[in-house]
XYZ file of C-alpha atoms in Angstrom:
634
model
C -38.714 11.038 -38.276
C -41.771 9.224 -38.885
C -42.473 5.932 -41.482
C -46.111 6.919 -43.583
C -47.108 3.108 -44.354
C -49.954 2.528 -46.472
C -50.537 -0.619 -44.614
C -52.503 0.104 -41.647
C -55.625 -1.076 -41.178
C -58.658 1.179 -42.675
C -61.743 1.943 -41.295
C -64.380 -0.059 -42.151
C -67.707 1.475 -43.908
C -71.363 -0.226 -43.601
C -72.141 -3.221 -44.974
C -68.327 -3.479 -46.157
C -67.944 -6.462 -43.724
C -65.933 -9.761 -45.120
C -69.557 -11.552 -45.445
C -71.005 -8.667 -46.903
C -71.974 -8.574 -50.542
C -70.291 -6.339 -52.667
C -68.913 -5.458 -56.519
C -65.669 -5.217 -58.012
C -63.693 -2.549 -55.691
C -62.075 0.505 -57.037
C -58.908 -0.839 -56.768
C -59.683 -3.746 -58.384
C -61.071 -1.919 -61.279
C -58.369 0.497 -61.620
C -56.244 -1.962 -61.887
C -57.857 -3.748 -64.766
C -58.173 -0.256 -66.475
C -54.331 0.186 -66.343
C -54.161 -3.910 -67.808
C -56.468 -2.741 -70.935
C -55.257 0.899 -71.389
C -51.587 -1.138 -71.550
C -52.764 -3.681 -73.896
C -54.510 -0.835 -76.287
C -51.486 0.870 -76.444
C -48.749 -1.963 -76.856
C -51.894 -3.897 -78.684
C -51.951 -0.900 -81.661
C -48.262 -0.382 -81.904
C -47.603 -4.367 -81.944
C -50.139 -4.657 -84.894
C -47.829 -2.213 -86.879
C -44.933 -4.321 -86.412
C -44.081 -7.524 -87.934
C -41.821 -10.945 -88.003
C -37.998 -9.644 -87.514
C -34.839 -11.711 -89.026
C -34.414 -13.917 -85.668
C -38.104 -14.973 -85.865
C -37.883 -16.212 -89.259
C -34.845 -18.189 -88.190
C -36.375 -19.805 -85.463
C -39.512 -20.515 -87.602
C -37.922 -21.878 -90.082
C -35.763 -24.057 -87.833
C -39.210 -25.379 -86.082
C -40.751 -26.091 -89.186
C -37.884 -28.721 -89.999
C -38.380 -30.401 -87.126
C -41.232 -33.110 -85.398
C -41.952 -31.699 -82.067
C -39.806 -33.737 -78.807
C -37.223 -33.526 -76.706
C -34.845 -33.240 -79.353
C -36.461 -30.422 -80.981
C -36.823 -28.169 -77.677
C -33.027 -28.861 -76.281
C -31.917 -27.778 -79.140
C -29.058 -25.226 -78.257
C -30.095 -21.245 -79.674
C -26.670 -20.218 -80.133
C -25.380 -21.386 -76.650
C -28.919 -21.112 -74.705
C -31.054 -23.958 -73.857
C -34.681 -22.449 -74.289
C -37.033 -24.716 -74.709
C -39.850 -22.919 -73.857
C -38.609 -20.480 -76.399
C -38.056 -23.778 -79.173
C -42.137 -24.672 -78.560
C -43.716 -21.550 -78.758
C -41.992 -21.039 -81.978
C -42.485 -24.821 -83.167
C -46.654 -24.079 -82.167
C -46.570 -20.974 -84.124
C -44.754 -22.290 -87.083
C -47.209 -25.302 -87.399
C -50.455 -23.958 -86.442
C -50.491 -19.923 -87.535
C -47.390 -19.915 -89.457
C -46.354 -16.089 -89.846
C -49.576 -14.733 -88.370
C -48.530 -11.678 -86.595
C -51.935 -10.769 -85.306
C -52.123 -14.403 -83.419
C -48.573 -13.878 -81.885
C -50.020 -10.360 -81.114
C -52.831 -11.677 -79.091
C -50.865 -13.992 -76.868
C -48.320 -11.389 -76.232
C -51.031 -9.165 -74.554
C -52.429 -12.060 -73.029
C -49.214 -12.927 -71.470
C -48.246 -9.296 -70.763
C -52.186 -8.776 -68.930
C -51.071 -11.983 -66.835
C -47.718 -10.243 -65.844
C -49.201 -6.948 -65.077
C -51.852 -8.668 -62.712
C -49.472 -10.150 -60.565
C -46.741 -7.148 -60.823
C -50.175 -5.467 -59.407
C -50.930 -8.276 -56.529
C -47.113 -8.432 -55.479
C -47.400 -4.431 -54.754
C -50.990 -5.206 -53.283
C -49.673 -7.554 -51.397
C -46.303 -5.384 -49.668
C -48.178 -2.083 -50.173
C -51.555 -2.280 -49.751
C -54.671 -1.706 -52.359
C -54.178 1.792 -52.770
C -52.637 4.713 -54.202
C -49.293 3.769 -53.888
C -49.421 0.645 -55.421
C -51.530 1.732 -58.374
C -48.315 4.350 -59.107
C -45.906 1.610 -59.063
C -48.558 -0.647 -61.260
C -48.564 1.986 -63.572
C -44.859 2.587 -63.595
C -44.277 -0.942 -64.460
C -47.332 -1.559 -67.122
C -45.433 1.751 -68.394
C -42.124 0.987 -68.706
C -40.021 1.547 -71.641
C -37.658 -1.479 -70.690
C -40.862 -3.487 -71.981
C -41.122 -1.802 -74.984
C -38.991 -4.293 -77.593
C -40.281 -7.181 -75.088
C -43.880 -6.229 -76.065
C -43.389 -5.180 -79.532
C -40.510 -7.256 -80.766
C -41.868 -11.243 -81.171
C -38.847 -13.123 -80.207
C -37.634 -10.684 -77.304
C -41.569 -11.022 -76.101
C -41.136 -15.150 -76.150
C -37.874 -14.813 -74.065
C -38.873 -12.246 -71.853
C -42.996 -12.330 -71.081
C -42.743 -15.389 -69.784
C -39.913 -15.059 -67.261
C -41.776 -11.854 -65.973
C -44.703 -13.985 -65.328
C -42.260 -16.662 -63.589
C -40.220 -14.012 -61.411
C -43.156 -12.036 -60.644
C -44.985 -15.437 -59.590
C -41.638 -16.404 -57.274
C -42.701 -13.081 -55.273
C -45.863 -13.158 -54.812
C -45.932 -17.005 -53.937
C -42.833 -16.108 -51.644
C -44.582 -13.620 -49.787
C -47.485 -15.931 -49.233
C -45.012 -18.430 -47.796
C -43.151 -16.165 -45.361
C -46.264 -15.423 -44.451
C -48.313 -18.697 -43.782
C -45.337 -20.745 -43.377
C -47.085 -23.108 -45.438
C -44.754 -25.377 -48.187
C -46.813 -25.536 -50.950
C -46.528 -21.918 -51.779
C -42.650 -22.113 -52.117
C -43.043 -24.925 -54.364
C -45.388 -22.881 -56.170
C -42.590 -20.387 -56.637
C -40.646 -22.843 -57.688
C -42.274 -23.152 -60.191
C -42.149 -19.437 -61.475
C -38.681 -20.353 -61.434
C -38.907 -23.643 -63.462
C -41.054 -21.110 -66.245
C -38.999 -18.331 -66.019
C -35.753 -20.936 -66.432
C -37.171 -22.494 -69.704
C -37.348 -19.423 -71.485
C -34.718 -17.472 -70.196
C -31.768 -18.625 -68.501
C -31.007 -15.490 -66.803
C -33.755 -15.060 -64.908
C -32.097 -16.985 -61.954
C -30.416 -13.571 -61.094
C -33.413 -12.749 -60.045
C -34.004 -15.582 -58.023
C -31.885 -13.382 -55.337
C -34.798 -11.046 -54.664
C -37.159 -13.420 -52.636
C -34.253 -13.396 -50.168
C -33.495 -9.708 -50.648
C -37.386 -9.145 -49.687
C -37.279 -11.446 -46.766
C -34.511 -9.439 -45.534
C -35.604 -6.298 -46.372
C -38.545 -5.731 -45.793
C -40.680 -9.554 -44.656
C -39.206 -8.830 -41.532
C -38.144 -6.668 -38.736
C -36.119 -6.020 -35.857
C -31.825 -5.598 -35.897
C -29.574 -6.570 -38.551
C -29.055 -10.268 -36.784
C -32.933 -10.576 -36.168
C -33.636 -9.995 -40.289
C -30.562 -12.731 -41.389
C -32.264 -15.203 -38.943
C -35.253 -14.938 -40.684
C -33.996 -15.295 -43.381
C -32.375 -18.309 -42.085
C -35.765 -20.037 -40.673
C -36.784 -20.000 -44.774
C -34.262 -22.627 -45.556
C -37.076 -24.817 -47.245
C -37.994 -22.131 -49.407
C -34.338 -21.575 -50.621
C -34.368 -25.506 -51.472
C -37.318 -25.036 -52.881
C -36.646 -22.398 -55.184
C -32.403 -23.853 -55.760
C -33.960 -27.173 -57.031
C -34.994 -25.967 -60.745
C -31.957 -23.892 -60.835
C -29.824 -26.953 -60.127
C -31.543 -29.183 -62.640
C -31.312 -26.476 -65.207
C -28.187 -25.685 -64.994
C -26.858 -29.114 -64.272
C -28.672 -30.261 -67.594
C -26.996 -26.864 -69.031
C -23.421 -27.504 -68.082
C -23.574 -31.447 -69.109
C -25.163 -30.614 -72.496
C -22.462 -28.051 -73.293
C -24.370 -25.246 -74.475
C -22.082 -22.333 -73.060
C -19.645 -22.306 -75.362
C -18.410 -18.529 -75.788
C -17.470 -17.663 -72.816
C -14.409 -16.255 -71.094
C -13.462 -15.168 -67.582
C -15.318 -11.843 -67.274
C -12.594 -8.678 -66.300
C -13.720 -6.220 -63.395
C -13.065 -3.251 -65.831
C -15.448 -4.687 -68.481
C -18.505 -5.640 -65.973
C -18.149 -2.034 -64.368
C -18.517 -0.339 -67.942
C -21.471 -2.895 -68.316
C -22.881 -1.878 -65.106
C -22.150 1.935 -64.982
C -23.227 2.134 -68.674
C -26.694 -0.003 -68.746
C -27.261 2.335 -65.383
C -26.852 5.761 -67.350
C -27.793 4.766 -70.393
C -30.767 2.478 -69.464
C -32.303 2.145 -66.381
C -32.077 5.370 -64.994
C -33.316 6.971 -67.714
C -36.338 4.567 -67.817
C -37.731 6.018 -64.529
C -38.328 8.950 -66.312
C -40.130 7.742 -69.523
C -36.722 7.828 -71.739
C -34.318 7.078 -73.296
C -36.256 9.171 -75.902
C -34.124 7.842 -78.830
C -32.548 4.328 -80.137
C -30.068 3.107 -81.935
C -30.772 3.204 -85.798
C -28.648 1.897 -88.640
C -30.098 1.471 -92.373
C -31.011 -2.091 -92.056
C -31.085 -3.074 -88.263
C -33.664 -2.445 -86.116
C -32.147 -3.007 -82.600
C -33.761 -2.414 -79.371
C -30.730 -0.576 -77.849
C -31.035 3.002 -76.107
C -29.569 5.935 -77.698
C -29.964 8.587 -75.224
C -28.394 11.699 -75.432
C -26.339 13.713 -73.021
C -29.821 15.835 -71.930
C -31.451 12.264 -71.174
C -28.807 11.159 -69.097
C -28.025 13.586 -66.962
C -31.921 13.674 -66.298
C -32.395 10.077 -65.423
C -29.276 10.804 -62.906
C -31.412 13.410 -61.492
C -34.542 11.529 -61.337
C -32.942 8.986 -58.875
C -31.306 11.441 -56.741
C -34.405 13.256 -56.439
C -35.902 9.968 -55.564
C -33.569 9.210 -52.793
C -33.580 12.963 -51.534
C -37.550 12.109 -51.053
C -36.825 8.605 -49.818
C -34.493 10.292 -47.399
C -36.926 12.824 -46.471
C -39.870 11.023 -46.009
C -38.202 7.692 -43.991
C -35.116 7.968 -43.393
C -31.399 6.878 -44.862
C -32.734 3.140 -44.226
C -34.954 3.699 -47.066
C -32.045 3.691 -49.628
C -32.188 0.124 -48.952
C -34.399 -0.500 -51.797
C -31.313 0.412 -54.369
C -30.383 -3.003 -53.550
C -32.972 -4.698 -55.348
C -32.156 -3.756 -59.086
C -28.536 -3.222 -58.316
C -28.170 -6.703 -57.129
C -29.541 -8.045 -60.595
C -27.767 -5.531 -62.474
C -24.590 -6.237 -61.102
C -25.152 -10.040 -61.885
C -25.954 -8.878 -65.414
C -23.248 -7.452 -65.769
C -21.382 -10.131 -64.700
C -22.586 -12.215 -67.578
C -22.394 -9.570 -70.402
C -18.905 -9.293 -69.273
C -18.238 -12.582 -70.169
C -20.721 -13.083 -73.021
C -19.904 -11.117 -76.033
C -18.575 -8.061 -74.269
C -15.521 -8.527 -76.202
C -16.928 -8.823 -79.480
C -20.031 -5.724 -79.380
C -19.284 -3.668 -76.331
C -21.427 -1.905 -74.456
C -24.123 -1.976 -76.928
C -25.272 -4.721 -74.706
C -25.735 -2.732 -71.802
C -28.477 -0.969 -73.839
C -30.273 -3.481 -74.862
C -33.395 -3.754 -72.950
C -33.490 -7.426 -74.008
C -30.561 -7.906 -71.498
C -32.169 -5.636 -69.148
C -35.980 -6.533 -69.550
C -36.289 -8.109 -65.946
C -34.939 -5.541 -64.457
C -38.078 -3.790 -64.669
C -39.310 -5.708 -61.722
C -36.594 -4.896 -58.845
C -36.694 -1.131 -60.337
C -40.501 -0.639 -59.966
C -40.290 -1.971 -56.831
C -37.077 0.145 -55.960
C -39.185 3.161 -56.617
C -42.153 2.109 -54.762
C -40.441 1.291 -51.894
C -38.426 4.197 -51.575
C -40.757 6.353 -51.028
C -43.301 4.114 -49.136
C -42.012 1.583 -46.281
C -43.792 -1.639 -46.053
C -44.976 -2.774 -42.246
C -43.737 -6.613 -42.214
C -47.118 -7.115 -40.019
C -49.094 -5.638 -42.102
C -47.798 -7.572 -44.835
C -48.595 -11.257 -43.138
C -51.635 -10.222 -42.840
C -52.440 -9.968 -46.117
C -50.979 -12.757 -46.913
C -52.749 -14.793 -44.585
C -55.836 -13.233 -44.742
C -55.825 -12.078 -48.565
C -55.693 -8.099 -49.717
C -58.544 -7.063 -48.736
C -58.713 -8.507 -44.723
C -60.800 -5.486 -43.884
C -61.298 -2.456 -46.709
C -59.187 -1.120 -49.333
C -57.559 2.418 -48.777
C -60.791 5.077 -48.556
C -60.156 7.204 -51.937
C -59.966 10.619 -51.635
C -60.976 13.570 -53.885
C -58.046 15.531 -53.702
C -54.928 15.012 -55.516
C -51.846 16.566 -55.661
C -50.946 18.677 -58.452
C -47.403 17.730 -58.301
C -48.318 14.192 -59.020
C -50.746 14.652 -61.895
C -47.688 16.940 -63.054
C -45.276 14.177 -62.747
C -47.764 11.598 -64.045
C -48.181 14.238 -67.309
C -44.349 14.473 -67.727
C -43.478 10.366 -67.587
C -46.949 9.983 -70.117
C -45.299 12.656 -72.793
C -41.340 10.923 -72.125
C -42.895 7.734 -72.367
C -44.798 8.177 -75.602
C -41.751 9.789 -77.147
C -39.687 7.085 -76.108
C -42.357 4.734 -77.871
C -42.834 6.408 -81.284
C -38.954 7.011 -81.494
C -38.949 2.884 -81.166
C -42.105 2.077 -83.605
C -41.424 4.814 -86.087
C -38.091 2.722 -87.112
C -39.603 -0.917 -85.819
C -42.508 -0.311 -88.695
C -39.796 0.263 -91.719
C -39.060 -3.476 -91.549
C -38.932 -4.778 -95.043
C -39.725 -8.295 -94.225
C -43.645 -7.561 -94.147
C -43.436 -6.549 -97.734
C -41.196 -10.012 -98.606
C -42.593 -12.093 -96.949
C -46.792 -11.097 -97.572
C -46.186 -10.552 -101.517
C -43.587 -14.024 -101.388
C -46.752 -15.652 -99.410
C -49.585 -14.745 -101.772
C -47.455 -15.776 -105.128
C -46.233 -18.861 -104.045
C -49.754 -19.840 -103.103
C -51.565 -18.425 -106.691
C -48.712 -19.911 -108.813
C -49.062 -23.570 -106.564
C -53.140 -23.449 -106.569
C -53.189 -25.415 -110.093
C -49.670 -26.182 -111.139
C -46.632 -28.231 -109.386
C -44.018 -25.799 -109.798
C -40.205 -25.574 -108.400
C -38.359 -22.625 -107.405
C -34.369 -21.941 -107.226
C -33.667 -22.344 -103.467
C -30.842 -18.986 -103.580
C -30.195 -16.875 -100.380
C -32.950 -14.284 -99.528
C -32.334 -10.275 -99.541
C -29.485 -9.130 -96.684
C -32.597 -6.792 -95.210
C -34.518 -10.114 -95.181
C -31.701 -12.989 -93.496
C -28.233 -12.081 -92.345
C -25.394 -14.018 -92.533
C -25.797 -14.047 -88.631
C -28.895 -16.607 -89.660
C -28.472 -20.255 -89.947
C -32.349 -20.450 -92.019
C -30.728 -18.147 -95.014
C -32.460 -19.228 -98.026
C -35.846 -18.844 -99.137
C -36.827 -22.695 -98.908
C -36.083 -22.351 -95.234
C -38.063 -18.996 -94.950
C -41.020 -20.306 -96.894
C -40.751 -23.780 -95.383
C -43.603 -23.140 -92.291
C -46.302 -22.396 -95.223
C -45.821 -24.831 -97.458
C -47.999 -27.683 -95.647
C -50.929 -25.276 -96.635
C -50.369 -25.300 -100.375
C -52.520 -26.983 -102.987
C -49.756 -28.502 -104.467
C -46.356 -29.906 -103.419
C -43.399 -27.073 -103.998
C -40.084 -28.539 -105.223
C -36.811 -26.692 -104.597
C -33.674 -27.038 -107.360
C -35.905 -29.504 -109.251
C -34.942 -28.910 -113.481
C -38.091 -31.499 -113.940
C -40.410 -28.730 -113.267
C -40.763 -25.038 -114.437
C -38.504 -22.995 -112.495
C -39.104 -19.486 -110.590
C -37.222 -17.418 -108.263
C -38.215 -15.080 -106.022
C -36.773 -11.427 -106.480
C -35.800 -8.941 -103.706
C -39.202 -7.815 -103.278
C -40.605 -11.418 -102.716
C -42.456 -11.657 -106.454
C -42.196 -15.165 -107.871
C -40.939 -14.988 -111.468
C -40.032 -17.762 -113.880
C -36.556 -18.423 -114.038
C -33.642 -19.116 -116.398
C -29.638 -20.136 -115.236
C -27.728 -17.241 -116.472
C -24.384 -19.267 -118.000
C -21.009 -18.233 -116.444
C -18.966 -21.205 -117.097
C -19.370 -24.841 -119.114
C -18.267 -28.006 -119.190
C -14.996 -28.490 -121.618
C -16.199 -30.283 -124.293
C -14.293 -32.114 -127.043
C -15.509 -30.794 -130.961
C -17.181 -33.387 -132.894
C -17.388 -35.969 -130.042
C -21.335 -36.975 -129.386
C -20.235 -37.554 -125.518
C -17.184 -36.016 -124.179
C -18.116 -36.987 -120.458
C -19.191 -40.750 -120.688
C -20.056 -42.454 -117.991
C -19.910 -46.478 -118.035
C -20.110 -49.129 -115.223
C -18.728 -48.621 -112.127
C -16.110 -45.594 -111.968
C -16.251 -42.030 -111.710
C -16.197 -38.855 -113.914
C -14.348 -35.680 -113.465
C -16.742 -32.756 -115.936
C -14.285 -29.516 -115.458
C -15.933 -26.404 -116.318
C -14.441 -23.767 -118.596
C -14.108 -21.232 -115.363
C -13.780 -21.407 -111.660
C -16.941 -20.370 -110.049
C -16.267 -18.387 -107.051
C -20.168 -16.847 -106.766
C -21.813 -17.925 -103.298
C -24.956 -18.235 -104.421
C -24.903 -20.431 -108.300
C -25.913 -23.525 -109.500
C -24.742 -26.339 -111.699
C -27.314 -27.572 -114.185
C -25.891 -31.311 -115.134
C -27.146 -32.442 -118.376
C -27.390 -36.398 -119.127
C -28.663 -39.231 -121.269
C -28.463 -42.574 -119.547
C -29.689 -45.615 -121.254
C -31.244 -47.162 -118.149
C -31.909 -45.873 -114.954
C -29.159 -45.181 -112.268
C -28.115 -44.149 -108.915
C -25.165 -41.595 -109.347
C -23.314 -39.563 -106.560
C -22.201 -36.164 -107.103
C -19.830 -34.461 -105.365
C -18.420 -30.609 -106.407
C -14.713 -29.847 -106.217
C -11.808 -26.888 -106.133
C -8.415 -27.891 -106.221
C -8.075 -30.995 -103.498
C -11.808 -30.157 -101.663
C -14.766 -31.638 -102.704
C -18.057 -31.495 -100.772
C -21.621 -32.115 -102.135
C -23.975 -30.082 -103.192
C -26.925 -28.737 -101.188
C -29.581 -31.604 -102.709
C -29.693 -34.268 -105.110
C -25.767 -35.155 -103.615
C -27.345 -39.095 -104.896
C -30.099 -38.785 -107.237
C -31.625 -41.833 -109.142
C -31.194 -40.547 -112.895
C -33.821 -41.353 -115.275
C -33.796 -42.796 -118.750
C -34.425 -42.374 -122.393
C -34.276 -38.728 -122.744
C -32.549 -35.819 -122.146
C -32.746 -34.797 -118.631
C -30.942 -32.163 -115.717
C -30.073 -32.320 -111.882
C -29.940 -28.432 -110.522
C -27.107 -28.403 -107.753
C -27.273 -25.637 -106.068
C -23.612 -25.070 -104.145
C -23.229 -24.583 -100.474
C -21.076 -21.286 -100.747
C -17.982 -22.567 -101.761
C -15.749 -22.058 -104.842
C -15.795 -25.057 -107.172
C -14.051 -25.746 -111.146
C -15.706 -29.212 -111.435
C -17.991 -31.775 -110.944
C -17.310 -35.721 -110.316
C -19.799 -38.028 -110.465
C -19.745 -41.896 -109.593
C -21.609 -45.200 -109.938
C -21.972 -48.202 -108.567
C -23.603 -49.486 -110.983
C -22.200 -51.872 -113.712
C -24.689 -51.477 -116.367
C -24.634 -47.410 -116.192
C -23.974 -46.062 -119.350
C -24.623 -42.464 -119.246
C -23.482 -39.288 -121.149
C -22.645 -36.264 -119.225
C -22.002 -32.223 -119.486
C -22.310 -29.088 -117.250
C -22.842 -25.626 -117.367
C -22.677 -23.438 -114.153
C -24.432 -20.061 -113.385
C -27.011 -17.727 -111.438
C -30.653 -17.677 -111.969
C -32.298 -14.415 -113.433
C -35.571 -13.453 -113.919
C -37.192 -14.091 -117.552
C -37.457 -10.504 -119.121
């Protein structure tokens, strides 16, 4: 049985010599028309979309914060991304909720990505026909979908394509030149890769895999020691991981994890397999999973979807068999090897808590799109190590590009037809729910009336929780002065939150900006006929119960004084032996002469009473309370 290699050398036209002068080659430009037809595509359907509840977490959480080292190690529930932390601090302070912006470096990342995805399969396969299938397989691939179209999947995940796919093809340089610098300059695709997403070093594994695999020849002891004679590009490419994770592991920033069992990382495995990846060689999985308010990028595939990725890779490997022999199943071992390591983790992650939803969630599995693509490549077409070091000694094109030819078979364009229609059903199932976000609507009408009602007035605003469809109580940015907090260094005038000195407003569930009264639900006890029932004189403490216990999450106390000079008070809200403070204004500076409020807005926590204290041995203040919820004026 015969290898068909792409690789060997083709014969050379007229004037097609190295010195010659010559335009962009075919291959060359088809692969820049698959980069642009991807990023028209993705591009259109990306411009539909819109800022999702994690994004406006993170956003907030950047806009809180001056940008250093403090900022970006900042633990994301227990990952250290700090590639992740600047991206979003950069788009919070310089195009804060711009979705076209965030649009246009996604597809500038993703055309990055898809170049080298297209040099690394240059580089093992040649410039030809096979390599532009396996281009367009992975520019194509709905495992990128929610990494292209969702913002903070695309932050995570673009970049530690570009860092992986920039390990290869540096690695493949190195084995062949033997020269250092390109293994450091793999290292750092790792270091990239790392910053954004700590699981990319499971994919670290595959410059070894490829050395093994396919960088080299001969017996099974000939390919380890070659593998072997790379030692400095294994310490090249071990050093980032070791700083990472030693800087990981010290910090503490794995905190929920547990000792993974083998029955819950085979269900992780087997399922993300039938559920995911298989069917994703085929275009699918066709649908997702939908609930009323969550748009999740987790396939839904039904029994007909399964059963025909199953039957895609088994027709693959029949071919693979076929065409080069059992050896060729080899290739399996690329995405398997990464799969099984993410399965490893999602084991002991949150397996416990969600399941196997995980295994569907093509953030979890976005990097996976690399060893698959090259899986299916490389089934069906052998790479010759020689030919290989050539190139990357000598660059792709050392002589001429593969001659085209004007026949092609029908079976392929077929095939081609059948992934383009599974593919674009796969996509529309995924946009036609990602576009029925209700943020855009919040956040664009919230946006245009905070900025009318702050171009000529200093207003404040009642700092309650936004809508469930807007933050979830999975979000530690949950109220609106949070989620508004990016834009308001572009106002005309200063916004105050909780502040009874100003007119007050609220924003309603659709994001409109209405004035504002407190609803009453409870009020201080007072005593009939007494001028001030809560006096407050030197130094001491009050205790102002209210008539009810207040057990809404989201109220506020509106304390009422008259102090005859100004003082320094601390207030502290209680319920039964707890106290805690309240959310601002826990030590304001009250003022004198006239009738005045603090609005305290509560942490959500029950409370029956306030106490507030003084230092201050000429205080001589009158006090009363009334607690409730804000409403819109009719």
């Amino acid at each position: 049985m015969t290898t068909y290699s792409p690789t060997a050398p083709a014969r050379k036209r007229p004037g097609s010599g190295a010195g010659g002068k010559r335009g962009l080659r075919p291959w060359t430009l088809a692969v820049g028309a698959i980069i642009a037809l991807q990023g028209v595509v993705i591009g259109a359907l990306a411009l539909s979309g819109y800022f999702y509840l994690d994004d406006l977490d993170m956003s907030a959480e950047a806009a809180k914060h001056p940008f250093g080292w403090d900022y970006v190690t900042l633990a994301l529930n227990d990952h250290l991304t700090p590639g992740l932390r600047t991206f979003y601090w950069l788009s919070a302070h310089l195009a804060p909720y711009d979705n076209t912006t965030t649009v246009v470096v996604r597809l500038l990342a993703q055309a990055v990505a898809t170049g080298l995805m297209a040099y690394l399969l240059a580089q093992l396969l040649g410039p030809g026909k096979a390599a532009l299938l396996g281009l367009g397989l992975y520019a194509f691939s709905p495992l990128l979908v929610p990494s292209l179209l969702s913002l903070s999947s695309g932050v995570n995940l673009l970049p530690t394509h570009i860092g992986i796919l920039l390990l290869l093809v540096m690695h493949v340089r190195y084995e062949a030149t033997r020269e250092l610098r390109y293994a450091v300059f793999g290292a750092l695709g790792v270091l990239l890769a790392l910053v954004f997403w700590e699981k990319a070093v499971l994919s670290v594994g595959l410059a070894p895999l490829l050395t093994l695999l396919y960088l080299s020849s001969g017996g099974v002891k000939a390919r380890f020691r070659a593998v072997g004679r790379s030692w400095a590009a294994w310490v090249a490419y071990a050093t980032p991981v070791v700083v990472f994770f030693a800087f990981f592991v010290l910090g503490d920033y794995a905190k929920s994890g547990s000792s993974p069992k083998v029955g819950d990382i085979w269900n992780v495995f087997w399922d993300a397999w039938m559920h995911s990846l298989a069917p994703s060689l085929f275009g699918g999985p066709w649908n997702w999973y939908s609930a009323e308010i969550i748009y999740y990028s987790a396939a839904h595939p039904g029994p007909i979807t399964t059963v025909a990725g199953q039957l895609t890779a088994i027709v693959l490997s029949a071919v693979a068999v076929r065409r080069n022999g059992y050896r060729a199943l080899r290739a399996w071992l690329l995405p398997f090897t990464v799969l099984l390591g993410t399965a490893v983790l999602l084991a002991a992650g949150r397996f416990e808590y969600v399941g196997v939803i995980l295994a569907r969630n093509f953030h979890y599995l976005s990097e996976l799109t690399i060893p698959l693509v090259l899986a299916a490549v490389l089934l069906l077409v052998v790479p010759d190590p020689a030919a290989v070091a050539e190139r990357g000694r000598s660059g792709l094109f050392p002589g001429d590009e593969e001659p085209a030819t004007r026949t092609v078979s029908l079976g392929l364009v077929a095939v081609l037809l059948v992934y383009a229609v599974s593919y674009g059903v796969t996509v529309r199932g995924f946009e036609d729910r990602w576009v029925e976000n209700p943020i855009r609507d919040y956040l664009t009408t919230g946006i245009h009336d905070l900025r009318t009602n702050a171009a000529d007035r200093q207003i404040a605003i009642y700092d309650n929780t936004a809508p469930p469809a807007v933050a979830t109580l999975l979000q530690v940015n949950r109220r609106v002065s949070d989620i508004f907090r990016p834009i308001e260094r572009g106002l005309p005038n200063a916004v105050r939150w909780d502040d009874a000195s100003r007119p007050l407003y609220m924003f309603d569930q659709g994001g409109h900006l209405l004035r504002a009264r407190l609803v009453e639900e409870a009020t201080s006890a007072d005593q009939p006929g007494v001028f001030c029932a809560h006096p407050l004189r030197g130094v001491g403490s009050v205790t102002v119960t209210l008539s009810k216990r207040i057990t809404r999450p989201d109220s506020f106390v509106r304390l009422d004084y008259l102090s005859r000079l100004p003082s320094t008070v601390s207030i502290r809200l209680a319920d039964g032996d707890r106290t805690f403070a309240p959310r601002r204004f826990a030590t304001p500076t009250l003022t004198a002469g006239k009738y005045s409020s603090v609005l305290l807005g509560t942490p959500g926590k029950a409370y029956d009473r306030v106490t507030v204290s003084t230092t201050d041995p000429d205080a001589s203040i009158c006090l009363a309370a009334k607690a409730g919820h804000p409403e819109p004026m009719s």
